[in-house]
Structure formats: structure tokens, C-alpha cells
Amino acid sequence: MGRVSGRSCIVTGAAQGIGRAIGEALVQEGADVCFADINVDKVAEIADLNRGKANGTGAKVTYTQVDVTDRSAVKDMIAHTVSLFGKLDVKFNNAGVNKPMNFLDVTESNWNFIMGVNGLGCMIGTQEAAHQMIAQGTGGKIVNTASIASRQGFDNVAPYCASKFAVVALTQSAARDLAKHNITVNGFAPGVVATEMWEQVDKDLMDIGAAQRPGQAMEEFSSEILRGRVATPADITGTTTYLAAPDSDYMTGQIVMIDGGMVLV
Ligand code: NAD
């Protein structure tokens, strides 16, 4: 028996990076997983890979395209999952975007893009997952991807920080609102994780003059990590599987820092 055997889970932003790793770890622990992403070709590939690895665990794997800012697409993603797995137990609101800009240059479209995916996407994802869990009468777990940027404002990424503070607020508010339905809402906060997102952020920071050479921004940004190195997605998944498993049933409204000791709160 795996730690999450028989649990039906959805992970958004699952085509790469942290979301992919969350989904893969759940499959290895016996969960049925819907890998969901706006990039349908890539997420289909990842789902296929995991279907191959699920043999023996009894886990089922599917995928779907979703834009987390589009409520009807989110409803379709949940309906697709329930039609295959019979229910929804755990929903990871993980899809996220960043696009660094100097504070004085931040535009409305930069703000709306980042707040849309990271903030509104988290709210819609939480609401629609909760509707399904309430209809089932089973309760459930919602897990949001926060960040060190949920705890501190950093330069050149103000809308991203605002959006990740919003994730904490949504986690706490939803935990209070949904407790009566036996639904818990928690989050986890990575620090610097080596993913495609950071590769792009590194380039963007050079484009706006905040860094002069590749890798410089990541080095400077992460120089204070007590554990002495940046994270890989595999550093995150022990905690994410825990948040999907019965072991965390008594927790709600919490954000677990997994940043190697970068921001101490
Ligand atoms: P990533 O860019 O590697 O992956 C993000 C995935 O989300 C991509 O597959 C992308 O296609 C998908 N996506 C983007 N917009 C979407 C939308 N509208 N609908 C559905 N899917 C969409 O990023 P990552 O580093 O794996 O980050 C995953 C989460 O972790 C994000 O919420 C991010 O903010 C957060 N985070 C990352 C780090 C880090 O250092 N990498 C640190 C803290 C928090």
C-alpha cells in the first residue's frame, strides 16, 4: 500500500517542474492522478511516461488541458477526472507564472497576467474542487503552491509576490470556509527550485538589466539558503505527498516552508 493509495488527485501545472514531480510522486505512492496543464502536448507526454511507471502500484493516470483562469475549463478538468476515477480527493493548485519587471515599469498587463494565473487560478481551482467534494459528501484536501515570495516582497517581482501573498490569504480563508465540509486547505512554500521557470526568470532579469550573466540572479538570490544549495523538484515531493496523505488530516490553513531555510517565519 502506498501513502496515498486509491486517492483521486488533480495536479495543475503538471507538464514540467514542481507540478510534474508532485504528480509523479503521487503515482509512485499509489494515487490516481490527472496531470493537467495549459500545454497539452507536453502534459500528455508526461502522463504517458507515468502510466508506464504506474504498473504494479494499481495507480491510474490521465491528463487534460486546462487554463486555470477559465472556470469552465476547470469544471471540465474535474468532470474528466471524476468520470475516470469516480471522485476527487485531492486538488493541487500548482500552476503558476512569473515575468520579472522593475517595479517602476510594471504594467497592468503584467499584473493581470500574473495575478490571473497565480491568484484567480488558485481561487477558481479551490472553489470548483470544493464544489465537487461537497457534492460527493466525502470531504477532501486542497493544496496550494505558495512561495518564499508569499512571505517577503522581493525586488523586480512585485506582482508575483502579491500573487503569492494572495495564495496564503486564499488558503487561510478557504480553510475557514470549508472546514464545515471536512475539506482541509493547506499550502507549501518552495524557495529557489531549479525548474524551467527559474531558467526563464534568469533570462528575464538579464533582459531588464538586473543581472549581467546567466546564473547570476539565481546565485545571488539563493546565497542565503541555510541548506547551502537550491532545491530540485524532488526536494519538494516528500512534503506534497504528505499534504495529500491521511498523515496531514489534522492540519488546515497552514503553509509549510520548504526553502532550505531561506526565509525564516
Ligand atoms: P514551471 O514554469 O516550470 O511550470 C509551470 C507549469 O504551469 C508549466 O507547465 C505551464 O505550462 C503551466 N501553466 C502556466 N500557466 C498555466 C495556466 N494558465 N493554466 C494551466 N497551466 C499553466 O514552474 P515551476 O517552477 O514548476 O513552478 C510551479 C509552481 O511553483 C508555481 O506556482 C510557481 O510559482 C511555484 N514556485 C516555484 C519556485 C521555483 O523556484 N521554481 C519557487 C516557489 C514557488
Coordinates of C-alpha atoms and ligand atoms in Angstrom, one line a residue:
M1 CA 0.0 0.0 0.0
G2 CA 1.3 3.4 -0.9
R3 CA 0.9 6.5 1.3
V4 CA -2.0 7.8 -1.0
S5 CA -3.3 4.6 -2.5
G6 CA -6.7 4.9 -4.0
R7 CA -6.8 8.7 -3.7
S8 CA -8.0 10.6 -6.7
C9 CA -5.8 13.6 -7.3
I10 CA -5.5 16.5 -9.8
V11 CA -2.3 18.5 -10.2
T12 CA -2.3 21.6 -12.3
G13 CA 0.9 22.9 -14.0
A14 CA 1.9 19.3 -14.2
A15 CA 3.7 19.3 -17.6
Q16 CA 7.0 20.2 -16.0
G17 CA 8.9 21.3 -12.9
I18 CA 7.3 21.1 -9.5
G19 CA 3.9 20.0 -10.7
R20 CA 5.2 17.2 -12.8
A21 CA 7.2 16.0 -9.7
I22 CA 4.2 16.3 -7.4
G23 CA 2.1 14.1 -9.8
E24 CA 4.9 11.5 -10.3
A25 CA 5.4 11.1 -6.6
L26 CA 1.7 10.6 -6.0
V27 CA 1.6 7.9 -8.7
Q28 CA 4.5 6.2 -7.1
E29 CA 2.6 6.2 -3.8
G30 CA -0.5 4.6 -5.4
A31 CA -2.7 7.6 -6.2
D32 CA -4.8 8.0 -9.3
V33 CA -3.6 11.2 -10.9
C34 CA -4.8 13.6 -13.5
F35 CA -1.9 15.6 -14.9
A36 CA -3.4 19.0 -16.0
D37 CA -1.7 21.8 -17.9
I38 CA -2.2 24.5 -20.5
N39 CA 0.5 22.8 -22.5
V40 CA -1.5 19.8 -23.6
D41 CA 1.2 18.1 -25.8
K42 CA 3.8 18.2 -23.0
V43 CA 1.4 17.1 -20.3
A44 CA 0.2 14.2 -22.5
E45 CA 3.8 13.0 -22.8
I46 CA 4.3 13.2 -19.0
A47 CA 1.1 11.3 -18.3
D48 CA 2.2 8.6 -20.8
L49 CA 5.6 8.2 -19.0
N50 CA 3.9 7.9 -15.7
R51 CA 1.3 5.4 -16.9
G52 CA 4.3 3.2 -17.8
K53 CA 5.8 3.6 -14.4
A54 CA 2.5 3.0 -12.5
N55 CA 2.5 -0.7 -13.3
G56 CA 2.3 -2.7 -10.1
T57 CA 1.1 0.2 -7.9
G58 CA -2.5 0.0 -9.3
A59 CA -2.5 3.7 -9.9
K60 CA -4.4 5.2 -12.8
V61 CA -3.1 8.1 -14.8
T62 CA -4.8 10.6 -17.1
Y63 CA -4.2 14.1 -18.4
T64 CA -6.2 17.1 -19.6
Q65 CA -5.6 20.5 -21.0
V66 CA -6.7 23.3 -18.6
D67 CA -6.3 27.1 -18.4
V68 CA -6.6 27.6 -14.6
T69 CA -8.1 31.1 -15.2
D70 CA -11.0 29.7 -17.2
R71 CA -13.7 28.4 -14.9
S72 CA -15.5 26.3 -17.5
A73 CA -12.1 24.6 -18.4
V74 CA -11.5 23.9 -14.7
K75 CA -15.0 22.3 -14.3
D76 CA -14.3 20.2 -17.4
M77 CA -11.0 19.0 -15.8
I78 CA -12.7 18.0 -12.7
A79 CA -15.6 16.2 -14.6
H80 CA -13.0 14.4 -16.7
T81 CA -11.2 13.2 -13.5
V82 CA -14.3 12.1 -11.8
S83 CA -15.6 10.3 -14.8
L84 CA -12.4 8.1 -14.8
F85 CA -11.6 7.9 -11.1
G86 CA -15.1 8.1 -9.6
K87 CA -14.4 11.0 -7.2
L88 CA -11.9 13.8 -6.4
D89 CA -10.0 13.6 -3.1
V90 CA -7.0 16.0 -3.5
K91 CA -6.6 19.0 -5.7
F92 CA -3.2 20.7 -6.2
N93 CA -3.5 24.3 -7.3
N94 CA 0.1 24.5 -8.6
A95 CA 0.1 26.2 -12.0
G96 CA 2.0 29.5 -11.8
V97 CA 3.7 32.1 -13.8
N98 CA 6.3 34.9 -13.3
K99 CA 7.6 37.7 -15.5
P100 CA 10.1 40.0 -13.7
M101 CA 9.9 43.7 -14.3
N102 CA 11.5 46.6 -12.5
F103 CA 8.9 47.9 -10.0
L104 CA 8.5 51.3 -11.8
D105 CA 7.9 49.6 -15.1
V106 CA 5.3 47.1 -14.0
T107 CA 2.3 47.4 -16.3
E108 CA -1.4 46.5 -15.9
S109 CA -1.0 43.6 -18.3
N110 CA 2.0 42.2 -16.3
W111 CA 0.0 42.5 -13.1
N112 CA -3.2 41.0 -14.6
F113 CA -1.3 38.0 -16.2
I114 CA 0.5 37.1 -13.0
M115 CA -2.4 37.7 -10.6
G116 CA -4.8 35.9 -13.1
V117 CA -2.9 32.6 -13.1
N118 CA -1.5 32.6 -9.6
G119 CA -4.3 34.4 -7.7
L120 CA -7.6 33.9 -9.6
G121 CA -6.5 30.5 -10.8
C122 CA -6.0 29.4 -7.2
M123 CA -9.4 30.8 -6.2
I124 CA -11.3 29.1 -9.0
G125 CA -9.4 25.9 -8.5
T126 CA -10.3 25.8 -4.8
Q127 CA -13.9 26.7 -5.4
E128 CA -14.5 24.1 -8.1
A129 CA -12.7 21.3 -6.2
A130 CA -14.7 22.2 -3.1
H131 CA -18.0 22.0 -5.1
Q132 CA -17.1 18.5 -6.2
M133 CA -16.0 17.4 -2.7
I134 CA -19.2 18.8 -1.1
A135 CA -21.4 17.1 -3.8
Q136 CA -19.6 13.8 -3.0
G137 CA -20.0 14.3 0.7
T138 CA -16.5 12.9 1.3
G139 CA -14.5 15.9 2.3
G140 CA -11.1 16.3 0.7
K141 CA -7.8 18.1 0.6
I142 CA -6.8 21.2 -1.3
V143 CA -3.1 22.0 -1.6
N144 CA -1.8 25.4 -2.9
T145 CA 1.6 26.2 -4.2
A146 CA 2.8 29.3 -2.3
S147 CA 6.4 30.6 -2.3
I148 CA 9.1 32.4 -0.3
A149 CA 7.5 35.3 -2.3
S150 CA 4.4 34.7 -0.1
R151 CA 6.3 35.8 2.9
Q152 CA 8.5 38.6 1.8
G153 CA 8.5 41.2 -1.1
F154 CA 11.5 40.8 -3.4
D155 CA 12.7 43.3 -6.0
N156 CA 11.8 43.1 -9.7
V157 CA 8.9 40.6 -9.0
A158 CA 6.3 42.7 -7.2
P159 CA 3.2 41.3 -8.9
Y160 CA 4.5 37.7 -8.4
C161 CA 5.0 38.4 -4.6
A162 CA 1.5 40.0 -4.4
S163 CA 0.0 36.9 -6.2
K164 CA 1.8 34.5 -3.8
F165 CA 0.7 36.5 -0.7
A166 CA -2.8 36.1 -2.2
V167 CA -2.3 32.3 -2.2
V168 CA -1.7 32.4 1.5
A169 CA -4.8 34.6 2.1
L170 CA -6.9 32.2 -0.1
T171 CA -5.5 29.2 1.8
Q172 CA -6.4 30.7 5.2
S173 CA -9.9 32.0 4.1
A174 CA -10.8 28.8 2.3
A175 CA -9.6 26.7 5.3
R176 CA -12.1 28.6 7.5
D177 CA -15.0 28.5 5.0
L178 CA -14.6 24.8 4.0
A179 CA -13.9 23.2 7.4
K180 CA -17.6 22.5 7.9
H181 CA -17.4 20.3 4.8
N182 CA -14.5 18.3 6.1
I183 CA -12.2 19.9 3.5
T184 CA -8.7 21.0 4.5
V185 CA -6.8 23.7 2.7
N186 CA -3.0 23.9 3.1
G187 CA -0.1 25.1 1.1
F188 CA 3.7 24.7 0.7
A189 CA 6.2 27.4 0.0
P190 CA 9.3 26.5 -2.0
G191 CA 12.3 28.8 -2.2
V192 CA 14.5 28.5 -5.3
V193 CA 13.8 25.4 -7.2
A194 CA 15.8 24.6 -10.4
T195 CA 13.0 24.4 -13.0
E196 CA 12.2 25.9 -16.4
M197 CA 10.5 28.8 -14.5
W198 CA 13.9 29.8 -13.0
E199 CA 15.7 29.4 -16.3
Q200 CA 13.2 31.9 -17.8
V201 CA 13.4 34.3 -14.7
D202 CA 17.2 34.3 -15.1
K203 CA 16.9 35.4 -18.7
D204 CA 14.2 38.0 -17.9
L205 CA 16.3 39.5 -15.1
M206 CA 19.2 39.9 -17.6
D207 CA 16.8 41.5 -20.1
I208 CA 15.7 44.1 -17.6
G209 CA 19.3 44.8 -16.5
A210 CA 19.0 43.2 -13.1
A211 CA 21.7 40.6 -13.9
Q212 CA 24.7 40.6 -16.2
R213 CA 25.4 36.9 -16.9
P214 CA 23.4 33.6 -16.9
G215 CA 23.0 32.1 -13.5
Q216 CA 24.0 35.3 -11.7
A217 CA 20.5 36.1 -10.4
M218 CA 19.9 32.6 -9.1
E219 CA 23.3 32.6 -7.4
E220 CA 22.8 36.0 -5.7
F221 CA 19.2 35.3 -4.8
S222 CA 19.9 32.0 -3.2
S223 CA 23.2 32.8 -1.4
E224 CA 21.4 32.9 2.0
I225 CA 20.0 29.3 1.8
L226 CA 21.0 27.6 5.1
R227 CA 21.0 24.2 3.5
G228 CA 23.6 25.5 1.1
R229 CA 22.1 24.8 -2.3
V230 CA 19.0 25.4 -4.4
A231 CA 16.2 22.8 -4.4
T232 CA 15.3 20.3 -7.1
P233 CA 11.6 19.3 -7.5
A234 CA 12.4 16.0 -5.7
D235 CA 13.2 18.0 -2.6
I236 CA 9.6 19.2 -2.5
T237 CA 7.6 16.0 -3.0
G238 CA 8.1 14.4 0.4
T239 CA 6.0 17.3 1.7
T240 CA 3.5 17.5 -1.1
T241 CA 2.7 13.7 -0.8
Y242 CA 2.4 14.2 3.0
L243 CA -0.1 17.0 2.3
A244 CA -2.2 14.7 0.1
A245 CA -2.0 11.8 2.6
P246 CA -4.0 10.9 5.7
D247 CA -1.0 11.9 7.9
S248 CA -1.8 15.6 7.4
D249 CA -5.6 15.2 8.1
Y250 CA -5.5 17.4 11.3
M251 CA -3.7 20.3 9.5
T252 CA -5.6 23.1 7.8
G253 CA -4.9 26.7 6.9
Q254 CA -1.1 26.1 7.0
I255 CA 1.7 27.0 4.7
V256 CA 4.8 24.6 5.0
M257 CA 8.1 26.3 4.1
I258 CA 10.3 24.1 2.0
D259 CA 13.0 26.6 1.1
G260 CA 16.2 25.1 2.7
G261 CA 16.0 27.8 5.4
M262 CA 15.9 30.9 3.2
V263 CA 13.1 32.9 4.8
L264 CA 12.5 32.0 8.5
V265 CA 8.9 32.5 9.6
Ligands
NAD1 P1 7.3 25.9 -14.5 O1 7.2 27.2 -15.3 O2 8.5 25.0 -14.7 O3 5.9 25.1 -14.6 C1 4.7 25.7 -14.6 C2 3.7 25.0 -15.4 O4 2.4 25.7 -15.3 C3 4.0 24.9 -16.9 O5 3.9 23.5 -17.3 C4 3.0 25.8 -17.5 O6 2.6 25.3 -18.8 C5 1.8 25.7 -16.5 N1 0.9 26.8 -16.7 C6 1.2 28.1 -16.8 N2 0.1 28.8 -16.9 C7 -1.0 28.0 -16.8 C8 -2.4 28.1 -16.9 N3 -3.0 29.3 -17.1 N4 -3.2 27.0 -16.7 C9 -2.6 25.8 -16.6 N5 -1.3 25.6 -16.5 C10 -0.5 26.7 -16.7 O7 7.2 26.4 -12.9 P2 7.6 25.6 -11.6 O8 9.0 26.2 -11.2 O9 7.4 24.2 -11.7 O10 6.6 26.3 -10.6 C11 5.4 25.6 -10.2 C12 4.7 26.4 -9.1 O11 5.7 26.6 -8.0 C13 4.3 27.8 -9.5 O12 3.1 28.1 -8.8 C14 5.5 28.7 -9.0 O13 5.0 30.0 -8.8 C15 5.8 27.9 -7.7 N6 7.1 28.2 -7.2 C16 8.3 27.9 -8.0 C17 9.5 28.2 -7.4 C18 10.8 27.9 -8.2 O14 11.8 28.3 -7.7 N7 10.7 27.2 -9.3 C19 9.6 28.7 -6.1 C20 8.5 28.9 -5.4 C21 7.2 28.7 -5.9

